[in-house]
Amino acid sequence: MGLQEEFEEYAEKAKTLPDSTTNEDKLLLYGLYKQATVGPVNTGRPGIFNLKDRYKWDAWKAVEGKSKEEAMADYITKVKQLLEEAAASTS
């Protein structure tokens, strides 16, 4: 399986992460996903009254230097880690 296919598989698996997943982890995944699929930030930073989108933008900006492949690999690793943690906490 190639990196792109594995990335797409884990993007689907990420949708099954428990509600207990921290906002910090969700933002990290968001930033890596955007970097892998869109590339560097291509929009202006949202205003102060739009905090949710501002946090998401900041998470994306934080991983701006990564290549598409690095972002995909880091995304896969993080989703695997979160799924393992979720499985361990339910057993």
PDB file of C-alpha atoms in Angstrom:
ATOM      1  CA  MET A   1       0.000   0.000   0.000  1.00  0.00           C
ATOM      2  CA  GLY A   2       1.363   3.406  -0.951  1.00  0.00           C
ATOM      3  CA  LEU A   3       1.577   6.387   1.342  1.00  0.00           C
ATOM      4  CA  GLN A   4      -1.403   8.138  -0.292  1.00  0.00           C
ATOM      5  CA  GLU A   5      -3.633   5.077   0.142  1.00  0.00           C
ATOM      6  CA  GLU A   6      -2.548   4.576   3.739  1.00  0.00           C
ATOM      7  CA  PHE A   7      -3.147   8.260   4.438  1.00  0.00           C
ATOM      8  CA  GLU A   8      -6.676   8.031   3.018  1.00  0.00           C
ATOM      9  CA  GLU A   9      -7.340   4.908   5.105  1.00  0.00           C
ATOM     10  CA  TYR A  10      -6.233   6.645   8.295  1.00  0.00           C
ATOM     11  CA  ALA A  11      -8.186   9.787   7.418  1.00  0.00           C
ATOM     12  CA  GLU A  12     -11.280   7.555   7.496  1.00  0.00           C
ATOM     13  CA  LYS A  13     -10.165   5.889  10.731  1.00  0.00           C
ATOM     14  CA  ALA A  14      -9.652   9.325  12.317  1.00  0.00           C
ATOM     15  CA  LYS A  15     -13.410   9.858  12.036  1.00  0.00           C
ATOM     16  CA  THR A  16     -13.875   7.024  14.540  1.00  0.00           C
ATOM     17  CA  LEU A  17     -11.696   8.575  17.255  1.00  0.00           C
ATOM     18  CA  PRO A  18     -13.543   8.889  20.579  1.00  0.00           C
ATOM     19  CA  ASP A  19     -15.065  12.130  21.804  1.00  0.00           C
ATOM     20  CA  SER A  20     -12.438  12.097  24.542  1.00  0.00           C
ATOM     21  CA  THR A  21      -9.738  12.964  21.964  1.00  0.00           C
ATOM     22  CA  THR A  22      -8.247  16.258  23.134  1.00  0.00           C
ATOM     23  CA  ASN A  23      -8.702  19.463  21.180  1.00  0.00           C
ATOM     24  CA  GLU A  24      -4.907  19.693  21.001  1.00  0.00           C
ATOM     25  CA  ASP A  25      -4.744  16.327  19.230  1.00  0.00           C
ATOM     26  CA  LYS A  26      -7.659  17.215  16.948  1.00  0.00           C
ATOM     27  CA  LEU A  27      -5.952  20.460  15.960  1.00  0.00           C
ATOM     28  CA  LEU A  28      -2.669  18.659  15.278  1.00  0.00           C
ATOM     29  CA  LEU A  29      -4.481  16.189  13.006  1.00  0.00           C
ATOM     30  CA  TYR A  30      -6.291  19.041  11.278  1.00  0.00           C
ATOM     31  CA  GLY A  31      -3.043  20.887  10.580  1.00  0.00           C
ATOM     32  CA  LEU A  32      -1.312  17.770   9.257  1.00  0.00           C
ATOM     33  CA  TYR A  33      -4.319  16.863   7.109  1.00  0.00           C
ATOM     34  CA  LYS A  34      -4.475  20.336   5.553  1.00  0.00           C
ATOM     35  CA  GLN A  35      -0.709  20.377   4.966  1.00  0.00           C
ATOM     36  CA  ALA A  36      -0.910  16.945   3.303  1.00  0.00           C
ATOM     37  CA  THR A  37      -3.916  17.754   1.115  1.00  0.00           C
ATOM     38  CA  VAL A  38      -3.611  21.486   0.381  1.00  0.00           C
ATOM     39  CA  GLY A  39      -0.021  22.395   1.170  1.00  0.00           C
ATOM     40  CA  PRO A  40       1.099  25.564   2.947  1.00  0.00           C
ATOM     41  CA  VAL A  41      -1.499  27.917   4.405  1.00  0.00           C
ATOM     42  CA  ASN A  42      -3.127  29.829   1.552  1.00  0.00           C
ATOM     43  CA  THR A  43      -5.557  32.046   3.448  1.00  0.00           C
ATOM     44  CA  GLY A  44      -5.340  34.945   5.850  1.00  0.00           C
ATOM     45  CA  ARG A  45      -5.590  34.313   9.583  1.00  0.00           C
ATOM     46  CA  PRO A  46      -9.217  34.512  10.783  1.00  0.00           C
ATOM     47  CA  GLY A  47     -10.168  37.397  13.034  1.00  0.00           C
ATOM     48  CA  ILE A  48     -10.164  37.368  16.816  1.00  0.00           C
ATOM     49  CA  PHE A  49     -13.934  36.838  16.960  1.00  0.00           C
ATOM     50  CA  ASN A  50     -13.678  33.577  15.051  1.00  0.00           C
ATOM     51  CA  LEU A  51     -11.645  31.602  17.577  1.00  0.00           C
ATOM     52  CA  LYS A  52     -12.403  28.084  16.302  1.00  0.00           C
ATOM     53  CA  ASP A  53     -11.213  28.863  12.781  1.00  0.00           C
ATOM     54  CA  ARG A  54      -8.294  30.838  14.179  1.00  0.00           C
ATOM     55  CA  TYR A  55      -7.109  27.819  16.218  1.00  0.00           C
ATOM     56  CA  LYS A  56      -7.455  25.592  13.153  1.00  0.00           C
ATOM     57  CA  TRP A  57      -5.492  28.090  11.035  1.00  0.00           C
ATOM     58  CA  ASP A  58      -2.762  28.269  13.692  1.00  0.00           C
ATOM     59  CA  ALA A  59      -2.530  24.444  13.774  1.00  0.00           C
ATOM     60  CA  TRP A  60      -2.119  24.359  10.006  1.00  0.00           C
ATOM     61  CA  LYS A  61       0.459  27.174  10.063  1.00  0.00           C
ATOM     62  CA  ALA A  62       2.446  25.303  12.740  1.00  0.00           C
ATOM     63  CA  VAL A  63       3.219  22.433  10.325  1.00  0.00           C
ATOM     64  CA  GLU A  64       3.784  24.631   7.279  1.00  0.00           C
ATOM     65  CA  GLY A  65       7.381  23.557   6.722  1.00  0.00           C
ATOM     66  CA  LYS A  66       6.554  19.860   6.298  1.00  0.00           C
ATOM     67  CA  SER A  67       6.404  18.270   2.872  1.00  0.00           C
ATOM     68  CA  LYS A  68       3.193  16.591   1.763  1.00  0.00           C
ATOM     69  CA  GLU A  69       4.776  13.197   2.422  1.00  0.00           C
ATOM     70  CA  GLU A  70       6.034  14.182   5.895  1.00  0.00           C
ATOM     71  CA  ALA A  71       2.599  15.505   6.817  1.00  0.00           C
ATOM     72  CA  MET A  72       0.938  12.286   5.617  1.00  0.00           C
ATOM     73  CA  ALA A  73       3.381  10.094   7.546  1.00  0.00           C
ATOM     74  CA  ASP A  74       3.009  12.167  10.736  1.00  0.00           C
ATOM     75  CA  TYR A  75      -0.792  12.109  10.379  1.00  0.00           C
ATOM     76  CA  ILE A  76      -0.817   8.306  10.037  1.00  0.00           C
ATOM     77  CA  THR A  77       1.485   7.918  13.060  1.00  0.00           C
ATOM     78  CA  LYS A  78      -0.681  10.222  15.208  1.00  0.00           C
ATOM     79  CA  VAL A  79      -3.956   8.509  14.261  1.00  0.00           C
ATOM     80  CA  LYS A  80      -2.399   5.094  15.036  1.00  0.00           C
ATOM     81  CA  GLN A  81      -1.243   6.398  18.424  1.00  0.00           C
ATOM     82  CA  LEU A  82      -4.668   7.844  19.281  1.00  0.00           C
ATOM     83  CA  LEU A  83      -6.479   4.670  18.206  1.00  0.00           C
ATOM     84  CA  GLU A  84      -4.110   2.554  20.330  1.00  0.00           C
ATOM     85  CA  GLU A  85      -4.655   4.851  23.327  1.00  0.00           C
ATOM     86  CA  ALA A  86      -8.435   4.652  22.861  1.00  0.00           C
ATOM     87  CA  ALA A  87      -8.318   0.855  22.638  1.00  0.00           C
ATOM     88  CA  ALA A  88      -6.138   0.617  25.739  1.00  0.00           C
ATOM     89  CA  SER A  89      -8.502   2.821  27.750  1.00  0.00           C
ATOM     90  CA  THR A  90     -11.536   0.682  26.897  1.00  0.00           C
ATOM     91  CA  SER A  91      -9.981  -2.671  27.761  1.00  0.00           C
TER      92      SER A  91
END
